[in-house]
Amino acid sequence: MTQNLQIELTGVDKHYGGFHALKDINLSIPNGSFVALVGPSGCGKSTLLRSIAGLESITGGVMKITDEVVNDMPPRRRDVAMVFQSYALYPHMKVIDNLTYSLRLKKTPKAQARKMAEEVAATIGLETLLDRYPRELSGGQRQRVAMGRAIVRRPKVFLFDEPLSNLDASLRVHMRKEIRALHDRLGATSVYVTHDQIEAMTMADHVVVLRAGVIEQQGAPLDLYDRPASKFVAGFIGSPAMNFIPGRTNGDGTSVDLALDGQPTLRLGRPAAANQDVIVGLRPEHLSMASTGDNNFAVRVGVIESTGSTTYVGAGDRNDITVVLSDRRNISVGDRVQLAIDPDKVHLFDPITEAAL
Amino acid sequence: MRRIKSSIVDGVGFDLLLVGIPLVFLILFSGLPLLYNVLMSFQEVDLFSLGDVFRPFVGLDNYRALLAQPEFWPIMWNTVIFVTCSIGGQFLLGFALAVFFNTGFRGSTFIRGLFLVSWVMPGLVVGATWNWILAGDFGVLNYILDSLGLISKNIFWRSDIDYSLWAVVITNIWLGTAFNMILLSVGLAGIPKDLYEAASLDGATAFQQFWTITVPMMRSTTGAVICLGLIFTLQQFDLFAAITSGGPANSSNVAQYWAWELSFRQYDFARGAAISTIMIAFVMIASVFYVRSTRHEVRG
């Protein structure tokens, strides 16, 4: 009945000696979906991926792949393929032998294995490199071989462990699209680990944000962006990061006073508890520079970084309020400017629990 | 002068200095004696001409005389058996131990270090110790073999012509295993761990991982270890001196020991030098393979 669930984790725990790496992880990954595990380094995302692969054993909970409990199943029997951050190509084998390695282990006839590898090589642009050794390939080509080695097996699940982090920026953007296109074509389930929230947002159907071994929030990429459950998720998802300004709601909870010069007041889209200390979250791209109008506050411009298409302005007493402008403005350092925001786009967080209010 | 000094301090002169010092040392203490040995093998040498460099030239007479001696071929054959069995035993045991310690269990590096004790001990001491182990009447080896039911009467390892060579081979395997293990451990440690992870996900069992990842990735290390083993085994002298003195009846005599016997027991320096020259040729061939195998290392 849960046939459309490819991977199911229930209460998964992982201890390394005294260190609690994964805490009560509950995660359901539907067949054919693309799930990104994202979080800062040390949050447990790679550990979770390696646990799914079977390279790490879990200390508690139940892990199922297509309805089968795999807690104690060795990696080779799980029918999952993994693309490593280091690529982990077999350096003593040519590209073609790297691609056919798994097939040869399964005793696939030689000619058939070669044919399968050549088909895969053609789809990812490796056909001219089959007789080279990994050391003779560029970083991007090695990355493709690593992908090809996973694809040729036609596994139930693809696991990606930060596969793009060793590539330069432009190739990374290109491979991002290519991996997503490949996923759509093959229709297999993919689990993708990254510390780069942009990769997670652009590639995945479902994003899981991890922090210190706990799932902080999971959902569709834009849900996380629009409705972050905590200050951590709000700050992690979105680039540049959300601005956080301390504040206090007023007597009827319909507006908030910011702890800035002159105690400016912002109206709220929906009422909050009255007379409460809060942290106000404002996304840089939601702030606009308006000389008039309502719901605005004045700040001093400290830094201006222009990239041509976009201008990043650092404002406030410590230049810690970032504003993203998509048009060019005639402003200079030292100016006082008015920043306006739509009341519906003001986020409030509890200063102690950091939960969204 | 200033230019030379500044070149040594700042530039290419320093490199030349670094290369030059060992080169002078090698030429002085290895190259010249080696050439002298080769020269001597073509000369007529007696006790009265020992101090000379230029002595009567006799062409290949010394080699012919050696070949004519009835013990020549048996001793060469002994040398082949000694070298191949020693290297084979040392390598297989060393590899097995290296793989064992590479699993990284608690205390593995410490215990691996203890194994080096055998390599640190002088050959004569090792020989003396093994003389007790190998002793026919009260030796531990016979006791163990007897307890296991493998032998029915004591083997006189050092004085039986069927066993004397094997007594030295066994001791030499014990002596060289640790050295093989250390070199092979270094090679094993150089294989990235993620290759095994990738292979296990690709469906390889531990046995398949060993044959498809470990063995091929260890090829250059294996080549180097075997070539070094060949060189060291051809140099092994102490054990023969300590255990069998090449006897009985040359049954455990090998080329290197025979060369010493000819030169320093019978004072036939020309024939001793001739055997040494033959051995130099073999070592040179091994050295070529050694240099080649270290040059063809597989890098990721």
XYZ file of C-alpha atoms in Angstrom, chain A residues 1-317:
317
model
C 0.000 0.000 0.000
C 2.976 2.246 0.527
C 4.395 1.101 -2.786
C 4.913 4.691 -3.829
C 7.161 5.283 -0.825
C 10.723 4.544 -1.844
C 12.549 5.347 1.381
C 11.000 5.519 4.801
C 12.868 6.472 7.953
C 11.140 6.143 11.307
C 12.794 7.429 14.467
C 16.301 6.911 13.103
C 19.095 7.552 15.606
C 22.840 7.439 15.143
C 25.471 7.659 17.873
C 29.223 7.917 17.348
C 30.469 6.967 20.776
C 29.146 9.784 22.933
C 28.183 11.974 19.989
C 24.528 11.942 18.936
C 24.802 12.520 15.185
C 21.193 11.881 14.115
C 18.265 12.398 16.455
C 14.879 10.832 15.811
C 14.839 11.322 12.045
C 11.427 10.766 10.439
C 11.447 11.085 6.684
C 9.326 9.658 3.869
C 10.659 9.895 0.365
C 8.132 9.117 -2.380
C 9.133 7.095 -5.412
C 10.648 9.261 -8.118
C 11.100 12.384 -6.049
C 14.186 14.530 -5.709
C 14.966 15.239 -2.073
C 17.705 17.574 -0.906
C 19.286 17.253 2.529
C 20.706 20.626 3.400
C 22.344 22.205 6.406
C 25.612 23.636 7.686
C 28.647 21.387 8.032
C 28.364 18.944 10.890
C 24.567 18.930 10.832
C 24.399 15.219 10.018
C 23.270 15.412 6.405
C 26.151 13.297 5.078
C 25.755 10.843 7.932
C 22.087 10.475 7.045
C 22.917 9.858 3.386
C 25.637 7.348 4.251
C 23.193 5.591 6.569
C 20.740 5.221 3.690
C 23.595 3.824 1.590
C 24.507 1.407 4.361
C 28.023 2.784 4.752
C 27.115 3.763 8.310
C 24.986 1.651 10.608
C 22.146 3.296 12.494
C 21.815 2.787 16.235
C 18.058 3.116 16.498
C 14.850 3.358 14.501
C 13.705 1.669 11.315
C 14.957 2.301 7.810
C 12.996 0.920 4.883
C 13.753 0.928 1.163
C 10.743 -0.140 -0.932
C 8.997 -1.597 2.117
C 11.959 -3.710 3.093
C 13.714 -3.081 6.393
C 17.365 -2.496 5.551
C 18.791 -1.667 8.991
C 21.304 -4.511 8.827
C 21.527 -4.990 5.067
C 25.035 -4.491 3.603
C 25.426 -1.714 1.001
C 25.875 -4.099 -1.911
C 22.408 -5.571 -1.421
C 20.520 -2.283 -1.070
C 20.433 -1.482 -4.793
C 21.380 2.149 -4.275
C 24.031 4.045 -6.204
C 26.064 6.880 -4.813
C 27.972 9.759 -6.366
C 30.762 10.733 -3.981
C 32.089 14.210 -3.347
C 35.557 12.899 -4.228
C 34.006 10.938 -7.166
C 35.836 7.810 -5.883
C 36.631 6.634 -9.409
C 38.752 3.509 -9.596
C 42.092 5.037 -10.608
C 43.493 1.811 -12.065
C 40.562 1.314 -14.445
C 39.744 3.091 -17.670
C 36.477 5.019 -17.884
C 34.755 2.114 -19.627
C 35.880 -0.275 -16.882
C 34.732 2.150 -14.195
C 31.324 2.213 -15.859
C 31.043 -1.550 -16.257
C 32.480 -2.470 -12.843
C 29.119 -3.145 -11.219
C 27.887 -5.022 -14.294
C 30.965 -7.232 -14.340
C 30.401 -8.066 -10.676
C 26.894 -9.144 -11.598
C 28.388 -11.375 -14.321
C 26.672 -9.449 -17.117
C 27.975 -10.731 -20.476
C 30.919 -8.613 -21.583
C 29.410 -7.380 -24.847
C 26.155 -6.444 -23.164
C 27.928 -4.615 -20.347
C 29.946 -2.658 -22.874
C 26.809 -1.776 -24.814
C 25.022 -0.573 -21.675
C 28.032 1.521 -20.670
C 28.286 3.042 -24.139
C 24.609 4.010 -24.073
C 25.039 5.735 -20.735
C 28.264 7.369 -21.893
C 26.448 8.785 -24.901
C 23.696 10.338 -22.790
C 26.156 12.173 -20.560
C 28.777 13.044 -23.165
C 31.516 10.600 -22.273
C 31.655 8.582 -25.485
C 35.038 9.938 -26.564
C 36.656 9.384 -23.170
C 35.981 5.679 -22.644
C 39.607 4.603 -23.050
C 41.082 7.190 -20.727
C 42.137 6.763 -17.136
C 40.498 8.976 -14.487
C 43.762 10.851 -13.926
C 43.592 12.020 -17.552
C 40.206 13.692 -17.076
C 39.215 17.159 -15.895
C 37.144 17.648 -12.759
C 33.920 18.006 -14.713
C 34.620 14.881 -16.754
C 35.381 12.868 -13.627
C 32.116 14.074 -12.181
C 30.323 12.732 -15.261
C 32.039 9.371 -14.996
C 30.931 9.159 -11.368
C 27.369 9.881 -12.491
C 27.610 7.410 -15.354
C 28.823 4.698 -13.015
C 25.693 5.245 -10.919
C 23.299 5.457 -13.880
C 24.501 2.307 -15.626
C 23.292 0.204 -12.727
C 19.694 1.447 -12.938
C 19.399 1.484 -9.145
C 16.275 2.086 -7.079
C 17.809 5.171 -5.499
C 20.514 7.657 -6.433
C 22.437 9.187 -3.563
C 24.495 12.311 -4.171
C 27.017 13.482 -1.577
C 27.841 17.110 -2.438
C 28.761 16.066 -5.982
C 29.303 19.572 -7.292
C 31.404 21.061 -4.525
C 34.700 20.415 -6.310
C 33.648 22.106 -9.544
C 34.076 25.752 -10.439
C 31.094 28.078 -10.190
C 29.930 28.130 -13.819
C 30.230 24.361 -14.246
C 28.336 23.919 -11.017
C 25.380 25.907 -12.339
C 25.452 23.874 -15.544
C 25.668 20.485 -13.815
C 22.843 21.498 -11.494
C 20.476 21.648 -14.429
C 21.921 18.551 -15.984
C 21.504 16.416 -12.872
C 17.907 17.582 -12.510
C 17.200 16.839 -16.181
C 18.767 13.408 -15.781
C 16.622 12.742 -12.748
C 13.477 13.676 -14.667
C 14.473 11.412 -17.543
C 15.379 8.368 -15.431
C 12.536 8.829 -12.959
C 14.469 7.180 -10.140
C 14.421 8.498 -6.594
C 17.255 10.866 -5.778
C 18.585 12.015 -2.420
C 20.979 14.905 -2.698
C 23.195 16.250 0.080
C 24.465 19.795 -0.160
C 25.473 22.651 2.080
C 24.495 25.065 -0.683
C 20.874 26.097 -0.193
C 20.695 27.365 -3.783
C 21.390 23.853 -5.078
C 18.734 22.517 -2.735
C 16.178 25.160 -3.749
C 16.749 24.880 -7.483
C 17.003 21.113 -7.826
C 14.775 19.477 -5.260
C 11.041 18.796 -4.999
C 11.394 18.423 -1.283
C 13.988 20.094 0.931
C 14.991 18.769 4.333
C 16.852 21.259 6.523
C 19.015 19.603 9.161
C 20.645 21.213 12.143
C 22.730 19.419 14.785
C 21.268 16.037 13.814
C 17.646 17.152 13.919
C 15.266 17.833 11.032
C 14.564 21.520 11.535
C 11.954 21.736 8.792
C 11.038 19.932 5.585
C 8.806 20.804 2.690
C 8.644 22.191 -0.826
C 11.425 24.710 -1.529
C 9.143 27.737 -1.743
C 7.242 26.701 1.383
C 10.505 26.864 3.295
C 11.213 30.225 1.779
C 7.778 31.679 2.421
C 7.010 30.061 5.739
C 10.230 29.212 7.600
C 9.438 27.405 10.821
C 12.359 28.898 12.685
C 14.903 31.672 12.614
C 17.535 29.089 11.604
C 15.630 27.979 8.494
C 14.761 31.575 7.674
C 18.429 32.534 7.818
C 19.622 29.452 5.951
C 17.188 29.475 3.043
C 17.438 32.472 0.742
C 20.406 34.427 -0.508
C 21.495 36.921 0.699
C 20.376 35.800 4.135
C 17.372 37.282 5.905
C 17.949 40.378 8.059
C 17.177 39.950 11.734
C 16.359 42.996 13.840
C 15.267 42.845 17.491
C 11.901 44.447 18.218
C 8.832 44.521 20.429
C 5.177 44.219 19.482
C 2.943 47.046 20.615
C -0.187 47.105 22.730
C -2.579 45.495 20.260
C -0.134 43.231 18.416
C -0.766 44.716 14.989
C 2.602 46.367 14.645
C 6.168 46.026 15.854
C 8.728 48.587 17.001
C 12.221 47.972 15.664
C 15.219 48.454 17.951
C 16.771 50.951 15.551
C 17.382 54.701 15.755
C 14.057 56.446 16.328
C 12.197 53.186 17.145
C 10.459 52.957 13.736
C 7.220 51.001 13.622
C 6.226 48.381 11.028
C 2.685 47.161 10.533
C 2.175 43.380 10.557
C 0.209 41.347 8.006
C -1.439 39.312 10.723
C -1.662 40.198 14.392
C 0.800 38.796 16.933
C 0.791 38.624 20.724
C 0.858 42.066 22.322
C 3.826 43.578 24.179
C 6.218 40.781 23.382
C 9.948 40.855 22.595
C 10.486 39.419 19.108
C 13.082 39.096 16.387
C 11.868 40.673 13.163
C 12.951 38.960 9.938
C 13.061 40.954 6.721
C 14.308 39.414 3.467
C 16.771 41.677 1.621
C 14.864 41.251 -1.628
C 11.571 42.280 0.027
C 12.922 45.637 1.142
C 12.479 48.448 -1.296
C 13.849 51.945 -1.256
C 10.951 54.352 -1.048
C 11.174 57.981 -0.066
C 7.502 58.150 0.832
C 4.717 55.698 1.491
C 4.012 53.830 4.676
C 5.570 50.947 6.553
C 9.062 52.246 6.138
C 12.035 53.042 8.314
C 15.140 55.160 7.872
C 18.659 53.737 7.812
C 22.100 55.030 6.977
C 23.838 53.521 3.928
C 27.243 52.038 4.856
C 28.300 49.802 1.962
C 27.302 49.659 -1.683
C 28.250 46.643 -3.811
C 27.134 46.827 -7.408
C 27.323 43.822 -9.702
C 25.686 45.555 -12.650
C 22.386 43.722 -12.601
C 21.971 43.846 -8.855
C 23.036 46.264 -6.151
C 23.637 45.077 -2.609
C 23.344 47.781 0.002
C 24.602 47.336 3.553
C 22.823 49.695 5.903
C 22.177 50.321 9.572
C 24.535 51.048 12.447
